[in-house]
XYZ file of C-alpha atoms in Angstrom:
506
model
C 65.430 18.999 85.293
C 68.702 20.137 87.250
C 70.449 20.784 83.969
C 67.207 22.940 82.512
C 67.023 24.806 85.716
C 70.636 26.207 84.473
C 69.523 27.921 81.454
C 65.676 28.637 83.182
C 67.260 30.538 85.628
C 70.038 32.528 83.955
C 67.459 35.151 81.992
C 65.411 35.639 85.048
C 68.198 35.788 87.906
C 70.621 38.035 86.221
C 67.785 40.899 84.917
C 67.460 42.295 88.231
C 71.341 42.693 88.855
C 71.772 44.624 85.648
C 71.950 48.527 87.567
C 74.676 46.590 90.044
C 76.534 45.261 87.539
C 76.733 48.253 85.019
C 77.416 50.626 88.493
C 80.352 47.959 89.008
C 81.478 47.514 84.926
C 80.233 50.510 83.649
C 79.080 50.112 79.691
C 75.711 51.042 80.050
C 75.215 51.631 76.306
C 76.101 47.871 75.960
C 74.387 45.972 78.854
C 71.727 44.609 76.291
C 74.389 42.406 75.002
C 74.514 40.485 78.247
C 70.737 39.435 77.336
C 71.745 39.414 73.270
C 75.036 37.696 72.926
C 73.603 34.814 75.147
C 70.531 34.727 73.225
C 72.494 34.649 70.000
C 74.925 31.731 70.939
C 71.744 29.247 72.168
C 69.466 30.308 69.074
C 72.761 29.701 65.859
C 73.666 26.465 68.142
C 70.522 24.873 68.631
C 70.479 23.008 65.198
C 74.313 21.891 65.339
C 73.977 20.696 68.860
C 70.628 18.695 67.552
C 72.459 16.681 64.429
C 75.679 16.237 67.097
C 73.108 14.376 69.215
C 71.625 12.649 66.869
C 75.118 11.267 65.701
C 77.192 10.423 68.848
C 74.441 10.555 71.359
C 72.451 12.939 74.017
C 74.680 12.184 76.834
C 77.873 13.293 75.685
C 76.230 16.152 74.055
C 74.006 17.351 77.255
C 77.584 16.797 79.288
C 79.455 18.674 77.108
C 76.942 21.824 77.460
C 76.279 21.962 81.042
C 80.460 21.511 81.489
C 80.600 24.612 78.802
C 77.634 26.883 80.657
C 79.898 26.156 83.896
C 83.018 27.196 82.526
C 80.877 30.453 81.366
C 79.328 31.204 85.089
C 82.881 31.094 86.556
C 84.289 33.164 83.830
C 81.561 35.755 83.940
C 82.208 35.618 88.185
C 85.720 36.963 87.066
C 84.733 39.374 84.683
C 86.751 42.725 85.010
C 84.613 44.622 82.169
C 81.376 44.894 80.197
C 82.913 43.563 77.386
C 84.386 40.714 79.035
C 81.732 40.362 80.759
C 79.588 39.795 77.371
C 81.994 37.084 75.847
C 81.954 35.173 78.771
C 77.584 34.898 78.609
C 78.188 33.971 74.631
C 80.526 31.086 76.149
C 76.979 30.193 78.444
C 75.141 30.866 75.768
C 76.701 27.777 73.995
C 76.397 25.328 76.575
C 72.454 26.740 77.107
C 71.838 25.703 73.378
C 73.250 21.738 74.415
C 70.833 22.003 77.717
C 67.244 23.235 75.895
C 67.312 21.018 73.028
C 69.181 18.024 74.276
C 66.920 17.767 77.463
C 63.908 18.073 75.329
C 65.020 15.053 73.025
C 65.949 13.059 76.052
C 62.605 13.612 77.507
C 61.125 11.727 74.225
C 63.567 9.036 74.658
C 62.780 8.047 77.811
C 59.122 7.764 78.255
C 56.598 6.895 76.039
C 54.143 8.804 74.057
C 51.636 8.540 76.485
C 54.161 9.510 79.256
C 55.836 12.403 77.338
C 52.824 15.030 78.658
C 53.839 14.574 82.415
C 57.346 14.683 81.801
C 57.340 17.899 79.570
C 55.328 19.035 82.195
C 57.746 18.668 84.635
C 60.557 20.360 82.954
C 57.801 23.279 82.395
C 57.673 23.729 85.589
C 61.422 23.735 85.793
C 60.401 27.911 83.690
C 58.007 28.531 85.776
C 59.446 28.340 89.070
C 62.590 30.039 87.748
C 60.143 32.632 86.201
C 59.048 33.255 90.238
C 62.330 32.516 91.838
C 65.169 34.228 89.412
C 64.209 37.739 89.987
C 63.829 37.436 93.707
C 66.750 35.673 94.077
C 68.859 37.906 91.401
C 67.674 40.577 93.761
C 68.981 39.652 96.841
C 72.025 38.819 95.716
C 72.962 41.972 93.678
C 71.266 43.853 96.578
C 72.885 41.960 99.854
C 76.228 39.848 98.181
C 77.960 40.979 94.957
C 76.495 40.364 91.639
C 79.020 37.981 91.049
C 77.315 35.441 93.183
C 74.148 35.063 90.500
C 76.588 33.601 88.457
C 78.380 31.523 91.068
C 75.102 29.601 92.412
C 74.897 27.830 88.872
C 78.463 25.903 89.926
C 76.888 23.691 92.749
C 73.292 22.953 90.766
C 75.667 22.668 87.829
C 77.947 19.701 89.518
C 75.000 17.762 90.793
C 73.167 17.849 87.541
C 76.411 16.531 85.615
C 77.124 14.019 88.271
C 73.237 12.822 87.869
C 73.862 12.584 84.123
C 77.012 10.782 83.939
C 75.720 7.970 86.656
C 72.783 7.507 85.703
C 71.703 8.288 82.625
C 72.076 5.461 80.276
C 70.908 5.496 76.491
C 69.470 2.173 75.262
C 70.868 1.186 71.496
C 68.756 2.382 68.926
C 68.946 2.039 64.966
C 70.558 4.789 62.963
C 69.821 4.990 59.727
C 71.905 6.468 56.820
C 69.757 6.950 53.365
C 67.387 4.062 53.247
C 69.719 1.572 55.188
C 69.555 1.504 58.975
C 72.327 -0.517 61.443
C 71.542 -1.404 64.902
C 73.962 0.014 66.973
C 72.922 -1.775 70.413
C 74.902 -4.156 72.540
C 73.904 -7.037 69.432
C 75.842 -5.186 66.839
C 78.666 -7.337 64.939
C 81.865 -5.317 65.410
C 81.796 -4.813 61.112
C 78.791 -2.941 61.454
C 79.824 -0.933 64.127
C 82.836 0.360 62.499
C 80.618 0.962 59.127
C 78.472 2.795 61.027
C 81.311 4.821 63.028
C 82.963 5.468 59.232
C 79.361 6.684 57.877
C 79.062 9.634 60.548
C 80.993 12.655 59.466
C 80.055 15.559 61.318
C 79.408 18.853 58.855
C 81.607 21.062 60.209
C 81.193 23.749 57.176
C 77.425 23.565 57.300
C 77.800 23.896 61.185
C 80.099 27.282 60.377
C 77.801 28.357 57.407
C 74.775 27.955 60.286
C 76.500 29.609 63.019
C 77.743 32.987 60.826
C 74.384 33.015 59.188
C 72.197 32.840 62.541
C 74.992 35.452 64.136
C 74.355 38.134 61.436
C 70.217 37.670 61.456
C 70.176 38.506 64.660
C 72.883 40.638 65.383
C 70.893 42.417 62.712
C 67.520 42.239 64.255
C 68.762 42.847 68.124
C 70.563 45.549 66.890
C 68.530 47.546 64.213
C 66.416 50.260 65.577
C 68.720 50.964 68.479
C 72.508 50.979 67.757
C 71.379 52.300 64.110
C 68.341 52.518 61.894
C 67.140 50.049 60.193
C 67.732 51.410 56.736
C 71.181 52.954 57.579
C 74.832 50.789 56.079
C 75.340 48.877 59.205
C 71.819 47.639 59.165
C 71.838 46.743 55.600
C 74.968 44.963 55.732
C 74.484 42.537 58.405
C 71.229 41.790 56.362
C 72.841 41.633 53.618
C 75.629 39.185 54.763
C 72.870 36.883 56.666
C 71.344 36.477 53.061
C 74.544 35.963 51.463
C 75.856 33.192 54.072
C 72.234 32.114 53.887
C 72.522 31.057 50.662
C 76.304 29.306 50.635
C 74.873 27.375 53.716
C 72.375 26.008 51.885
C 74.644 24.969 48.792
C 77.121 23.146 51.551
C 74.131 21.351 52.881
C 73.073 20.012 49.987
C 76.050 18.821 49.093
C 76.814 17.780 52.802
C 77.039 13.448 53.119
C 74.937 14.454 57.035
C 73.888 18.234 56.751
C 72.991 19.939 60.072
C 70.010 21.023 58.640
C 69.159 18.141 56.362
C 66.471 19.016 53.432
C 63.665 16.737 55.532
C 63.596 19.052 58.080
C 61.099 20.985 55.522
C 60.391 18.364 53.197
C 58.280 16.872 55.929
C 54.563 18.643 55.829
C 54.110 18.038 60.006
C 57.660 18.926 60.865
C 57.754 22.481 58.296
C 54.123 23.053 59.402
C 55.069 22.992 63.211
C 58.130 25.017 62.829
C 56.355 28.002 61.158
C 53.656 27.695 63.839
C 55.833 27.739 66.588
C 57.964 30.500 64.802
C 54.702 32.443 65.015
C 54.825 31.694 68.489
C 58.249 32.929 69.042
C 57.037 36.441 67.748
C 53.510 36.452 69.949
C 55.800 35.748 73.497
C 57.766 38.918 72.683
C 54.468 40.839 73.425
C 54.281 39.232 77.368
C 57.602 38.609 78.156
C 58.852 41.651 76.943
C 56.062 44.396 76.671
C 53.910 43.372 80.014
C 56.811 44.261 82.408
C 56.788 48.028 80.728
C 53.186 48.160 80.856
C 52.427 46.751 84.572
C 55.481 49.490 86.081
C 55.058 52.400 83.727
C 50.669 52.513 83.643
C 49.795 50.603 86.449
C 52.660 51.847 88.845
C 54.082 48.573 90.155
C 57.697 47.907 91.591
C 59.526 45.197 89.405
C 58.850 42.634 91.640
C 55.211 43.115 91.530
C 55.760 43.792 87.488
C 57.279 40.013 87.507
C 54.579 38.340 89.356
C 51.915 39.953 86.959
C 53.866 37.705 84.219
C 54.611 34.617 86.344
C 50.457 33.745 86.603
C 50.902 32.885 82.476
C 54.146 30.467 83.516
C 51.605 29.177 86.113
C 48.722 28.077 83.951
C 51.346 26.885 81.631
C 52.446 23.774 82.732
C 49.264 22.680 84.278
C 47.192 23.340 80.821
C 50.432 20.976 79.416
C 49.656 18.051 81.746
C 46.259 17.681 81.205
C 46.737 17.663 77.228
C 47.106 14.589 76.611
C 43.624 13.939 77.349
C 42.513 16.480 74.906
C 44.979 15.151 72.202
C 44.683 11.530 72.360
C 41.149 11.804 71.136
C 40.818 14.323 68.938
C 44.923 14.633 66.949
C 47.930 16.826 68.026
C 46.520 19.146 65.521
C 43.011 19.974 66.851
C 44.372 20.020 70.225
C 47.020 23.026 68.957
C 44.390 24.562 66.994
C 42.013 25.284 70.601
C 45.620 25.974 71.965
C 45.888 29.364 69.477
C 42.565 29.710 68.935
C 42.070 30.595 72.514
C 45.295 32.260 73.001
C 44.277 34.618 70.410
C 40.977 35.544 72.104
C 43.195 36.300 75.308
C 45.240 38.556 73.367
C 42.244 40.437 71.033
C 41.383 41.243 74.907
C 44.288 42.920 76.460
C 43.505 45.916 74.217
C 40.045 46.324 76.402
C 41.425 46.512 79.206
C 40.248 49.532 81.237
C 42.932 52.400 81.926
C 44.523 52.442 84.307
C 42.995 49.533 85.541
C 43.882 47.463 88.065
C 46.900 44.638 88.581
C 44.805 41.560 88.491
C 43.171 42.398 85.356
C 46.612 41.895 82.911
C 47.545 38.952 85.493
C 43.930 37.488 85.028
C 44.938 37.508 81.004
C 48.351 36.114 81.288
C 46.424 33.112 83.114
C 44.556 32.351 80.671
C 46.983 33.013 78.159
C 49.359 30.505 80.039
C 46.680 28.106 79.738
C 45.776 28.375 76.654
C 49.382 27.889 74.888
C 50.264 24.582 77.214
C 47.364 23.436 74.804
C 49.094 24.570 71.574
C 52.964 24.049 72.148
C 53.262 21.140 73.848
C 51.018 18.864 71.684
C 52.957 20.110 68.758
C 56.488 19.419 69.614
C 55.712 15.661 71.425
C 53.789 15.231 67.689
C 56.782 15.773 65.587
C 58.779 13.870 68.120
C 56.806 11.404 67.799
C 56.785 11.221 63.731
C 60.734 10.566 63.941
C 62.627 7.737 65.224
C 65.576 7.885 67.581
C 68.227 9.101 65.214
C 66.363 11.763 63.800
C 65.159 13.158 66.983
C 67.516 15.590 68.142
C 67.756 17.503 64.369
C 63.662 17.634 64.663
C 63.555 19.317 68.068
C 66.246 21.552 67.430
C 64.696 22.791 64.654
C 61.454 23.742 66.305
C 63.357 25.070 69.295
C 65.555 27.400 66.455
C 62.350 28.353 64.616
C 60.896 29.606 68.031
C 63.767 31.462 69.071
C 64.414 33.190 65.542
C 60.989 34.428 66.130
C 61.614 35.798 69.169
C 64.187 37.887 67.923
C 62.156 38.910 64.705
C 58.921 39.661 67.023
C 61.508 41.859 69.537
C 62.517 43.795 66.387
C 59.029 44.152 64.725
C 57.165 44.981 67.556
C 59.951 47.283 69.117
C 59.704 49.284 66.613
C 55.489 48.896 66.178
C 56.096 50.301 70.023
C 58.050 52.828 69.407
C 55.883 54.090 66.306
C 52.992 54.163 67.855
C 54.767 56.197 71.352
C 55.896 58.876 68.994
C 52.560 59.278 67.357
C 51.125 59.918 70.843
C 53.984 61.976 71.539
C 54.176 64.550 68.512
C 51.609 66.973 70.434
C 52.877 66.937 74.080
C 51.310 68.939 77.123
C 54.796 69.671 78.001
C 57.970 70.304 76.200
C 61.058 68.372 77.086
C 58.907 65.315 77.445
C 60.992 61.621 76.329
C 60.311 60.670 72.996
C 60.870 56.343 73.293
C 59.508 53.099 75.175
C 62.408 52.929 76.850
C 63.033 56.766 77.819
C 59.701 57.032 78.929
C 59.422 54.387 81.547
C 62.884 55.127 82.514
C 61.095 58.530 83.447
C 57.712 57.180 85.106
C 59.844 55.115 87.522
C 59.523 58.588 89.363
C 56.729 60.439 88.626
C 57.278 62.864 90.923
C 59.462 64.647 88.530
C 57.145 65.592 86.064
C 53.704 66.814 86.332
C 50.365 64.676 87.104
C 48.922 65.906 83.363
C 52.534 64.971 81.842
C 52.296 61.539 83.799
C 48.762 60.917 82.924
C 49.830 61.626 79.058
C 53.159 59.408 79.216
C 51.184 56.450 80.650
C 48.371 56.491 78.180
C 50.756 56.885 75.517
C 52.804 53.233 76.828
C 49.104 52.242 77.009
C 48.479 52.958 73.504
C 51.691 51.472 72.434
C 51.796 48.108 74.317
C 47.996 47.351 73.132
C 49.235 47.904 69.594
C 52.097 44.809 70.269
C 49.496 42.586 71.732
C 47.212 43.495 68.664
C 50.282 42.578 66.783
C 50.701 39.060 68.693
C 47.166 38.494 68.109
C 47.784 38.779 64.538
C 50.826 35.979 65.100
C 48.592 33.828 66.894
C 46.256 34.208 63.946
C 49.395 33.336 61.642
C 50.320 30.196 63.233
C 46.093 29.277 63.365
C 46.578 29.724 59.574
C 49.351 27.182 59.453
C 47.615 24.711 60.840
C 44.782 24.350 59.345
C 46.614 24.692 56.079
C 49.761 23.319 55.897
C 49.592 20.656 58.840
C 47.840 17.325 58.050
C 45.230 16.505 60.346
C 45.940 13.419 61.832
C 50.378 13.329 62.904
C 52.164 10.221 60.630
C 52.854 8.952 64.837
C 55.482 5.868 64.570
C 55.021 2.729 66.590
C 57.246 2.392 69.614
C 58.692 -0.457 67.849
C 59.161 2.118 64.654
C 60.817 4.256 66.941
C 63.625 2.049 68.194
C-alpha cells in the first residue's frame, strides 16, 4: 500500500503546484508534458514490467520500480528547467509502471480468491485518499515551501515502503511453465531443473523495444494531436503513421519471440481479450470525470479548485466501498453479471449528468460522481480478480499488465476523442457570440471565467452555458463507452470465468 501511495499521489499532489513551478521554470507551452511524459512511460512499460515479473519474480521487479520512481523524485527536486524537469517525471514514470501492475499481481498472490475483494479494496483506498489528500497537500507546499518539496516527500514514504518489501515480503515457489511443460521452482527443485528452467527464460528485449517505441508514438500522437498540431497536419500523421508501422514489426518479433512480452494468449483467451476491451472502454469513460468535471464544477458552477476536487473525490469515495462488498454480489451470480450491473448502472449515472439543471448546485454533480463511484467498484474490480483468477502464478503478471495497459491506452484515446468532442461542440456555441473578442477553446475559456469580473454578466452567462453544453456532450460520449464495454460483455465474455483451483494456481 506504501509503494501504491507513490504513484496515487504523484498525479494529484503535483497538479496544484503547476502555476509555481512554471513561474519558477518557465515553459508554459510545455507544462502538459509533466502530466504526459509520466503518463507515457507507466502506460508503454506496463506490459514489459508484467512478463519481467512473471519471469524473475514480483519482488525484484516492485524493488526495482519504487528504487527507479525515487531516483526520479530527487532528480525532478533538482530540476533547473521545464525540460529537465519533464525527463526526470518520464524516469518516475518508469518506476510508476513497476508499482501499479506489480502491486496488483502481488495482491492475487497473496490472498485467496475469496480474500482478493478486501485487499483490492484496500489498495483502492490507497486512490482515494490520495484523490483527497494530493491536492491539499500539493497546495500547501507550492504555496508555503518550494515546489520542490512535493517531490521530496515521496523519499521518506519511498524508503519505508522498500525497506517493508525487502524484509518482509517473501514469494512462496510456484510452477512456471514453458509450452505445455511446467518445473517447480520451490525450495524441492533438483538443482538440474533449476538451471533448465534458469536457461529457458530469455527476456525479449526486442519485443520489449518494439512495445516501448510503439506505445511512445500512439500516444505521443494522441496527447499531442489537437493541441501542438491538428490532427490531420504531417506531424500528426507521422507519429500515427510510425505507431502503425512499429505496430506491426512488434508483432512479427513476438511471434517469433521464444517468451514474447505480449504473448499471443493474451487475446487468444475469450475472458482475458473480453476484459481488456471492456476495461479499455473504461479507460475512455474516466476521461469524462477525471478530466472534464474539474472544468465544469470551476467554470459553471463557480467553485475554487479545492472545492472543484472534492466534487470528484465523492466518486473515489463510493469506489472502494462498492469494491468490498462485491464479492458478495459475485460469488453468486459470476464475475460477469456482477460487471454487467457494474456498467449497466454506471451508464444510467452518466445518461444523467446531461439533466442536470443549469447552473445548478455543487451537490448535484457530487451526488452523480457517488453513485458513479459506486457503481464501477461493481464493474472493475470483479473483472480484473476474474482474469487473475483464470491464470496461474506465472502467467499472472503478463495478464494484469495487460488490462492495466488496455485501461490506460484508453485513457489517452478518450482524452483525445473527447477533447476534441469538447472543443467542437464550444465552438459551435461560440460562432454567434454576444460579444466580440470572446475565447474560442475549453481551455481559453475557463482560463477566462476564473475571473468573471472581466467580462460582462451576459458574456459570462454565455461562456458558462457553452462549457455546459460541451462537458454534457463528453459525458454523453462516456455513456456511449460504458455502453461499449456493456456490449463486450455480454458478447464476447463467457458467462461463467474458467476460475482455477488454488491448487491449479500454484
Amino acid at each position: 500500500m506504501m509503494g501504491m501511495a507513490l504513484a496515487a499521489l504523484d498525479g494529484t499532489i503535483v497538479s496544484t503546484a503547476v502555476p509555481q513551478i512554471v513561474g519558477d521554470l518557465g515553459g508554459f507551452a510545455v507544462f502538459s508534458w509533466l502530466f504526459s511524459g509520466y503518463l507515457l512511460a507507466v502506460t508503454v512499460t506496463l506490459p514489459v514490467y508484467g512478463k519481467l515479473s512473471d519471469t524473475f519474480g514480483r519482488k525484484p521487479v516492485l524493488i526495482t520500480g519504487i528504487a527507479l520512481f525515487l531516483v526520479g523524485s530527487l532528480l525532478c527536486a533538482t530540476a533547473w528547467s521545464m525540460a529537465s524537469l519533464i525527463a526526470f517525471r518520464v524516469v518516475q514514470g518508469l518506476g510508476g509502471g513497476a508499482l501499479q501492475g506489480t502491486v496488483q499481481t502481488i495482491a492475487a498472490d497473496l490472498y485467496p480468491l475469496k480474500e482478493r475483494p478486501r485487499i483490492q479494496a484496500k489498495l483502492s483506498s490507497v486512490w482515494a485518499t490520495s484523490s483527497v489528500a494530493g491536492p491539499a497537500l500539493g497546495g500547501l507546499l507550492a504555496g508555503y515551501a518550494d515546489w520542490r518539496w512535493i517531490f521530496l516527500i515521496n523519499l521518506p514514504v519511498g524508503v519505508v515502503a522498500l525497506w517493508l518489501v525487502g524484509k518482509y515480503l517473501r514469494e512462496p515457489g510456484r510452477t512456471h511453465r514453458t509450452g505445455a511443460n511446467s518445473t517447480r521452482t520451490g525450495t524441492g527443485t533438483s538443482r538440474s531443473a533449476r538451471t533448465a528452467s534458469v536457461e529457458r527464460h530469455r527476456v525479449d528485449w526486442a519485443g520489449a523495444l518494439g512495445v516501448f517505441a510503439t506505445g511512445a508514438l500512439l500516444i505521443t500522437a494522441l496527447v499531442q494531436g489537437g493541441v501542438a498540431w491538428p490532427w490531420l497536419s504531417a506531424p500528426s500523421l507521422a507519429f500515427l503513421g510510425g505507431a502503425a508501422v512499429l505496430a506491426a514489426v512488434t508483432v512479427v518479433i513476438e511471434r517469433r519471440a521464444a517468451e514474447p512480452i505480449i504473448p499471443g494468449w493474451v487475446w487468444r483467451r475469450r475472458t482475458i481479450a473480453a476484459v481488456n476491451l471492456a476495461l479499455g472502454a473504461l479507460g475512455l469513460l474516466m476521461v469524462a470525470p477525471t478530466v472534464f468535471l474539474p472544468t465544469y464544477a470551476q467554470s459553471v458552477l463557480g467553485l475554487g479548485p479545492i472545492a472543484a476536487g472534492f466534487v470528484l473525490s465523492a466518486m473515489t469515495l463510493s469506489w472502494p466501498v462498492s469494491a468490498a462488498f462485491s464479492n458478495r454480489v459475485y460469488n453468486r451470480i459470476g464475475f460477469r453479471q456482477t460487471a454487467v450491473i457494474g456498467i449497466s448502472l454506471a451508464l444510467l449515472v452518466l445518461l444523467a449528468f446531461p439533466l442536470l439543471p443549469f447552473p445548478g448546485q455543487a451537490w448535484q454533480p457530487a451526488l452523480i460522481m457517488l453513485l458513479l463511484g459506486a457503481a464501477l467498484g461493481l464493474f472493475q474490480l470483479p473483472l480484473i480478480i476474474g482474469v487473475q483468477a483464470t491464470v496461474g502464478w506465472s502467467e499472472r503478471g503478463t495478464a494484469t499488465a495487460s488490462i492495466l495497459f488496455c485501461r490506460q491506452v484508453g485513457q489517452s484515446v478518450g482524452a483525445a476523442v473527447f477533447g476534441a468532442v469538447a472543443n467542437t461542440v464550444l465552438a459551435s456555441r461560440l460562432a454567434d457570440p454576444p460579444s466580440p473578442g470572446l475565447p474560442q477553446d475549453l481551455d481559453s475559456v475557463a482560463r477566462a471565467l476564473e475571473k468573471p469580473s472581466s467580462l460582462s454578466a451576459e458574456a459570462t452567462d454565455f461562456l458558462r452555458r457553452a462549457v455546459d453544453a460541451a462537458v454534457e456532450h463528453v459525458y454523453l460520449g462516456a455513456a456511449f463507452a460504458a455502453a461499449l464495454s456493456l456490449l463486450v460483455l455480454l458478447l464476447l465474455a463467457p458467462r461463467r470465468f474458467p476460475v482455477l483451483t488454488e491448487k491449479d494456481d500454484s
